[in-house]
Short mmCIF file of C-alpha atoms in Angstrom, two decimals:
data_model
loop_
_atom_site.label_atom_id
_atom_site.label_comp_id
_atom_site.label_asym_id
_atom_site.label_seq_id
_atom_site.Cartn_x
_atom_site.Cartn_y
_atom_site.Cartn_z
CA MET A 1 -16.27 -49.02 -70.24
CA PRO A 2 -15.79 -45.89 -68.99
CA ASP A 3 -17.79 -42.54 -70.16
CA LYS A 4 -16.23 -40.30 -72.41
CA ILE A 5 -16.02 -37.00 -71.73
CA LEU A 6 -15.12 -34.64 -74.43
CA PHE A 7 -14.24 -30.90 -72.97
CA VAL A 8 -14.29 -27.92 -75.21
CA VAL A 9 -11.95 -25.39 -73.95
CA ASN A 10 -12.15 -21.81 -75.08
CA LYS A 11 -8.45 -19.99 -73.95
CA THR A 12 -9.84 -16.68 -74.84
CA SER A 13 -12.31 -16.72 -72.06
CA GLY A 14 -12.22 -14.87 -68.76
CA GLU A 15 -8.99 -14.10 -67.44
CA ASN A 16 -6.90 -16.65 -69.70
CA ASN A 17 -4.44 -17.47 -67.08
CA ASN A 18 -5.70 -20.45 -66.29
CA ASN A 19 -4.33 -24.02 -67.53
CA TRP A 20 -7.78 -25.61 -67.37
CA GLN A 21 -6.53 -28.81 -68.97
CA ALA A 22 -4.30 -29.49 -66.20
CA GLY A 23 -6.73 -29.39 -63.67
CA ILE A 24 -9.20 -31.29 -65.45
CA GLU A 25 -6.56 -34.29 -65.94
CA SER A 26 -5.47 -33.75 -62.38
CA TYR A 27 -8.87 -34.41 -60.98
CA PHE A 28 -9.69 -37.15 -63.27
CA LYS A 29 -6.61 -38.86 -62.59
CA GLY A 30 -7.28 -42.46 -61.09
CA LYS A 31 -10.68 -42.20 -62.17
CA GLU A 32 -12.76 -44.45 -64.49
CA ALA A 33 -13.36 -41.85 -67.02
CA THR A 34 -12.00 -41.29 -70.41
CA ILE A 35 -11.21 -37.89 -71.47
CA ASP A 36 -10.48 -35.69 -74.48
CA PHE A 37 -9.83 -32.15 -75.32
CA TYR A 38 -10.64 -29.52 -78.36
CA HIS A 39 -9.43 -26.46 -77.56
CA LEU A 40 -11.03 -23.72 -79.77
CA PRO A 41 -9.15 -21.86 -82.38
CA ASP A 42 -9.42 -18.18 -83.11
CA PRO A 43 -11.53 -17.39 -84.89
CA VAL A 44 -13.32 -20.42 -84.19
CA ASP A 45 -14.35 -22.63 -87.12
CA CYS A 46 -18.06 -23.97 -85.89
CA ASP A 47 -17.48 -26.57 -88.90
CA SER A 48 -14.53 -28.46 -87.40
CA LEU A 49 -15.89 -28.03 -83.70
CA ASP A 50 -19.13 -29.37 -85.00
CA GLN A 51 -17.28 -32.83 -86.63
CA TYR A 52 -15.16 -33.03 -83.50
CA ILE A 53 -18.10 -33.30 -81.66
CA LYS A 54 -20.02 -35.99 -83.57
CA ASP A 55 -16.62 -38.06 -84.08
CA ALA A 56 -15.80 -37.89 -80.77
CA LYS A 57 -18.89 -40.41 -79.58
CA ALA A 58 -18.62 -38.84 -76.19
CA LYS A 59 -21.36 -39.12 -74.02
CA LYS A 60 -21.08 -35.89 -72.18
CA VAL A 61 -19.40 -32.50 -73.87
CA VAL A 62 -18.20 -30.15 -71.91
CA ALA A 63 -17.94 -26.41 -72.28
CA VAL A 64 -15.29 -24.52 -70.77
CA GLY A 65 -15.82 -20.73 -71.21
CA GLY A 66 -18.26 -18.26 -71.17
CA ASP A 67 -21.73 -18.05 -72.54
CA GLY A 68 -20.47 -17.88 -76.18
CA THR A 69 -18.63 -21.01 -75.63
CA ILE A 70 -21.50 -22.88 -73.73
CA SER A 71 -23.78 -21.88 -76.93
CA LEU A 72 -21.38 -23.33 -79.20
CA VAL A 73 -21.23 -26.63 -78.06
CA ALA A 74 -25.01 -26.39 -76.78
CA LYS A 75 -25.46 -26.22 -80.85
CA SER A 76 -23.60 -29.36 -81.44
CA VAL A 77 -25.12 -31.56 -79.04
CA THR A 78 -28.75 -30.91 -79.05
CA GLY A 79 -31.38 -33.18 -80.41
CA THR A 80 -28.85 -35.68 -79.68
CA SER A 81 -28.30 -38.55 -77.15
CA MET A 82 -24.65 -36.31 -75.85
CA ILE A 83 -25.08 -34.52 -72.51
CA LEU A 84 -23.93 -30.76 -72.20
CA GLY A 85 -21.67 -29.72 -69.09
CA VAL A 86 -20.29 -26.65 -68.34
CA VAL A 87 -17.21 -25.33 -66.60
CA PRO A 88 -17.37 -21.93 -66.14
CA ALA A 89 -14.37 -20.02 -67.45
CA GLY A 90 -15.80 -16.67 -68.67
CA SER A 91 -15.95 -13.12 -67.48
CA ALA A 92 -19.54 -12.81 -66.24
CA ASN A 93 -20.28 -16.74 -66.56
CA GLY A 94 -24.48 -15.39 -66.97
CA MET A 95 -25.76 -19.44 -68.00
CA ALA A 96 -23.77 -20.80 -65.17
CA LYS A 97 -25.36 -18.59 -62.51
CA GLU A 98 -28.19 -19.34 -63.56
CA LEU A 99 -27.70 -22.86 -63.52
CA MET A 100 -26.05 -22.70 -60.21
CA ILE A 101 -22.78 -24.09 -61.43
CA PRO A 102 -19.90 -23.18 -59.00
CA ALA A 103 -17.01 -21.14 -60.43
CA LYS A 104 -14.57 -23.18 -58.78
CA LEU A 105 -12.86 -25.96 -61.07
CA GLU A 106 -13.49 -28.86 -58.89
CA ASP A 107 -17.06 -28.16 -57.55
CA ALA A 108 -18.19 -27.74 -61.41
CA LEU A 109 -16.28 -31.14 -62.21
CA GLN A 110 -17.91 -32.83 -59.45
CA ILE A 111 -21.16 -32.19 -61.36
CA ILE A 112 -19.67 -33.21 -64.80
CA GLU A 113 -18.92 -35.90 -62.98
CA GLY A 114 -22.00 -37.32 -61.03
CA GLY A 115 -24.56 -34.58 -61.13
CA ARG A 116 -27.93 -34.83 -62.25
CA GLN A 117 -29.29 -35.37 -65.99
CA THR A 118 -31.93 -32.88 -66.65
CA SER A 119 -33.76 -31.79 -69.84
CA MET A 120 -33.83 -28.05 -70.71
CA ASP A 121 -35.58 -25.96 -73.30
CA THR A 122 -34.48 -24.00 -76.18
CA ILE A 123 -35.71 -21.11 -78.06
CA LEU A 124 -35.35 -21.16 -81.76
CA LEU A 125 -34.65 -17.43 -83.64
CA ASN A 126 -35.11 -16.68 -86.80
CA ASP A 127 -35.14 -20.48 -87.99
CA LYS A 128 -31.25 -20.30 -87.32
CA HIS A 129 -30.11 -19.14 -84.00
CA LEU A 130 -30.05 -21.11 -81.00
CA CYS A 131 -30.78 -19.57 -77.51
CA LEU A 132 -30.35 -20.92 -74.25
CA HIS A 133 -30.41 -18.13 -71.83
CA LEU A 134 -31.45 -14.72 -73.27
CA SER A 135 -31.71 -12.52 -76.02
CA ASP A 136 -32.93 -9.12 -76.62
CA VAL A 137 -33.24 -6.37 -79.44
CA GLY A 138 -32.20 -2.84 -78.01
CA ILE A 139 -29.75 -1.56 -75.70
CA ASN A 140 -28.08 -4.57 -74.35
CA ALA A 141 -27.38 -5.53 -77.56
CA GLN A 142 -25.85 -2.37 -78.66
CA LEU A 143 -23.91 -2.29 -75.36
CA ILE A 144 -22.49 -5.55 -76.37
CA LYS A 145 -21.41 -4.55 -79.87
CA ASN A 146 -19.88 -1.13 -78.11
CA PHE A 147 -18.03 -3.21 -75.98
CA GLU A 148 -16.62 -5.62 -78.60
CA ASP A 149 -15.75 -2.65 -80.70
CA GLY A 150 -13.81 -1.11 -77.81
CA ASP A 151 -9.78 -1.47 -76.52
CA THR A 152 -10.51 -1.48 -72.77
CA ARG A 153 -11.84 -4.77 -70.64
CA GLY A 154 -12.69 -5.80 -67.81
CA LYS A 155 -15.34 -4.37 -65.02
CA LEU A 156 -14.10 -0.56 -65.29
CA GLY A 157 -14.31 -0.93 -69.20
CA TYR A 158 -17.57 -2.39 -69.09
CA PHE A 159 -18.88 0.60 -66.78
CA LYS A 160 -17.60 2.86 -69.32
CA VAL A 161 -18.89 1.76 -72.40
CA ALA A 162 -22.44 0.51 -70.39
CA TRP A 163 -22.08 4.18 -69.18
CA LYS A 164 -21.13 5.63 -72.54
CA THR A 165 -24.77 3.50 -74.15
CA LEU A 166 -27.05 4.64 -71.78
CA VAL A 167 -26.29 8.22 -72.40
CA ARG A 168 -27.02 7.91 -75.95
CA ARG A 169 -29.87 5.20 -75.76
CA GLN A 170 -33.07 5.24 -78.20
CA ALA A 171 -36.49 3.91 -77.70
CA LEU A 172 -37.70 1.47 -80.14
CA GLU A 173 -40.87 1.24 -81.56
CA VAL A 174 -41.89 -2.55 -81.99
CA THR A 175 -45.11 -4.69 -82.65
CA ILE A 176 -45.46 -8.06 -80.67
CA LYS A 177 -47.30 -10.65 -82.14
CA ASN A 178 -47.41 -13.49 -79.70
CA GLU A 179 -49.93 -16.94 -79.95
CA ASP A 180 -53.11 -14.88 -78.71
CA LYS A 181 -52.47 -10.71 -79.14
CA SER A 182 -51.01 -8.14 -80.89
CA PHE A 183 -49.72 -4.93 -79.51
CA CYS A 184 -47.24 -2.15 -79.94
CA ARG A 185 -44.73 -0.47 -77.34
CA LYS A 186 -42.27 1.85 -77.31
CA ALA A 187 -39.30 0.28 -74.87
CA ILE A 188 -35.78 0.61 -74.43
CA MET A 189 -34.88 -3.03 -75.29
CA VAL A 190 -37.22 -6.06 -75.65
CA VAL A 191 -35.90 -9.27 -73.83
CA ILE A 192 -36.32 -13.01 -75.14
CA ALA A 193 -35.90 -15.23 -72.23
CA ASN A 194 -35.54 -18.66 -71.51
CA ALA A 195 -33.91 -18.00 -68.09
CA GLY A 196 -34.08 -15.63 -64.98
CA LYS A 197 -31.07 -13.21 -65.06
CA TYR A 198 -28.11 -11.55 -66.47
CA GLY A 199 -24.58 -12.33 -65.76
CA THR A 200 -24.52 -9.55 -63.61
CA GLY A 201 -26.99 -11.03 -61.10
CA ALA A 202 -29.92 -8.61 -62.12
CA VAL A 203 -32.90 -10.56 -62.66
CA ILE A 204 -34.75 -9.46 -65.32
CA ASN A 205 -37.30 -12.52 -65.74
CA PRO A 206 -38.51 -14.15 -62.39
CA GLU A 207 -40.51 -16.16 -63.91
CA GLY A 208 -37.73 -17.94 -66.12
CA GLU A 209 -37.73 -21.28 -65.67
CA ILE A 210 -35.62 -23.78 -68.14
CA ASP A 211 -37.72 -26.46 -68.72
CA ASP A 212 -41.54 -25.47 -68.25
CA GLY A 213 -42.10 -25.70 -72.34
CA LEU A 214 -42.59 -21.63 -72.36
CA PHE A 215 -40.21 -18.34 -72.49
CA GLU A 216 -40.83 -14.70 -71.83
CA ILE A 217 -41.19 -11.97 -73.40
CA VAL A 218 -39.95 -9.12 -70.62
CA VAL A 219 -40.81 -5.70 -72.42
CA VAL A 220 -38.31 -3.09 -70.73
CA LYS A 221 -40.07 0.36 -71.44
CA ARG A 222 -37.56 2.87 -70.06
CA LEU A 223 -34.36 2.68 -67.86
CA THR A 224 -33.29 5.36 -65.78
CA LEU A 225 -29.84 6.27 -64.61
CA TRP A 226 -30.33 4.87 -61.17
CA GLY A 227 -31.88 1.93 -62.72
CA PHE A 228 -28.70 1.37 -64.74
CA LEU A 229 -26.75 1.58 -61.25
CA LYS A 230 -28.81 -1.09 -59.76
CA ILE A 231 -28.19 -3.59 -62.78
CA MET A 232 -24.62 -2.31 -62.14
CA LEU A 233 -24.64 -3.40 -58.90
CA SER A 234 -26.74 -6.77 -59.23
CA LEU A 235 -29.80 -5.00 -57.45
CA GLY A 236 -31.68 -5.75 -60.05
CA PHE A 237 -34.41 -4.18 -62.87
CA ASP A 238 -36.98 -1.42 -61.42
CA HIS A 239 -39.98 -3.83 -62.82
CA LYS A 240 -42.61 -0.99 -62.90
CA ASN A 241 -41.14 -0.21 -66.14
CA ILE A 242 -41.20 -3.67 -67.29
CA GLU A 243 -43.59 -5.99 -68.97
CA ILE A 244 -43.52 -9.63 -68.85
CA TYR A 245 -45.83 -11.77 -71.23
CA GLN A 246 -45.55 -15.79 -71.46
CA THR A 247 -45.75 -17.77 -74.43
CA ARG A 248 -44.40 -20.53 -76.75
CA SER A 249 -44.05 -18.24 -79.71
CA VAL A 250 -43.94 -14.69 -81.11
CA ASP A 251 -42.96 -12.29 -83.57
CA ILE A 252 -41.10 -8.86 -83.00
CA LEU A 253 -41.43 -6.31 -85.48
CA ALA A 254 -38.95 -3.10 -85.18
CA LYS A 255 -39.96 0.21 -87.15
CA HIS A 256 -36.29 0.74 -87.89
CA ARG A 257 -33.37 -2.35 -87.52
CA ALA A 258 -32.01 -2.52 -83.84
CA HIS A 259 -29.07 -4.03 -82.27
CA PHE A 260 -29.57 -7.94 -81.62
CA GLN A 261 -27.68 -10.62 -79.42
CA VAL A 262 -28.17 -14.06 -78.69
CA ASP A 263 -26.54 -15.23 -75.14
CA GLY A 264 -24.32 -12.53 -75.50
CA GLU A 265 -23.19 -12.94 -78.74
CA TYR A 266 -23.67 -10.04 -80.94
CA ILE A 267 -25.73 -10.74 -84.43
CA GLY A 268 -26.19 -7.42 -85.92
CA LYS A 269 -29.06 -5.22 -86.80
CA VAL A 270 -32.26 -6.88 -87.13
CA ASP A 271 -35.60 -5.59 -88.12
CA LYS A 272 -37.79 -9.05 -87.23
CA ILE A 273 -37.10 -11.70 -84.79
CA THR A 274 -39.38 -14.91 -84.74
CA ALA A 275 -38.73 -17.02 -81.80
CA ILE A 276 -40.89 -20.79 -81.03
CA ILE A 277 -39.72 -22.87 -78.06
CA GLN A 278 -38.39 -26.19 -78.31
CA PRO A 279 -39.33 -27.94 -75.22
CA GLY A 280 -36.46 -30.81 -73.74
CA ASN A 281 -34.52 -29.89 -76.66
CA ILE A 282 -31.14 -30.81 -75.03
CA GLN A 283 -29.94 -32.89 -71.88
CA ILE A 284 -27.31 -30.95 -69.33
CA MET A 285 -25.82 -31.70 -65.85
CA LEU A 286 -26.94 -29.54 -63.59
CA PRO A 287 -26.29 -29.56 -59.52
CA GLU A 288 -28.21 -32.25 -57.51
CA ALA A 289 -31.68 -30.41 -56.41
#
């Protein structure tokens, strides 16, 4: 019996000018695979999505969208025998870049069809949020909120919002408690990293591996205007202003409530974050090594 592949399509991702379903149907025409589609409504109904995925009984469930779409689908397939696939269709596609999944539709579908299946760690945050990629508290989360609240889109709009956010930046005072130590820091942001780089291409966590049973706490102590420009130009972070700690669990306590995001989704203001690794918690299709 042919494998069933369910494509969860977010039509609001990215440039909104691609007919993803037509392209996918064209690719699989004449192939031995059964394909199905679920188009995400706006706003998203998470319960309906979860139920559809369970009822579909598909071997592979593919997120067609950006980081937020991938996170939505991952929540439904985590801990099951279903395999997550990714077709990059967002604006930044940070997670897809991390996983080396190409932006061209045909190339991404070749991985869905015949790539390698591997296990991937996830991070559980505050007992309810699933992190695949990068989450943080501080200036980047505030930037995401400001961008969502604004009325301009695209790279120029992002740059304007980012610059405004940077100029008004405020330092955090945090206490970080991991498995074997507790320490206090002043920082512009603290990153909980299961991966290595943001969607801009800037590497925040050179030690990041998605399947090593560990994650990293990245403390960004300061961010200069030049450091900001390096990030925007995909030249990376100034690592002399960064501390990195590997761990399996952590508690982050902030003196004042601060902006918090998970895999590109703004969550709100928090003063405490707990994080614990969930090794090999999800199966995913990746390019051949």
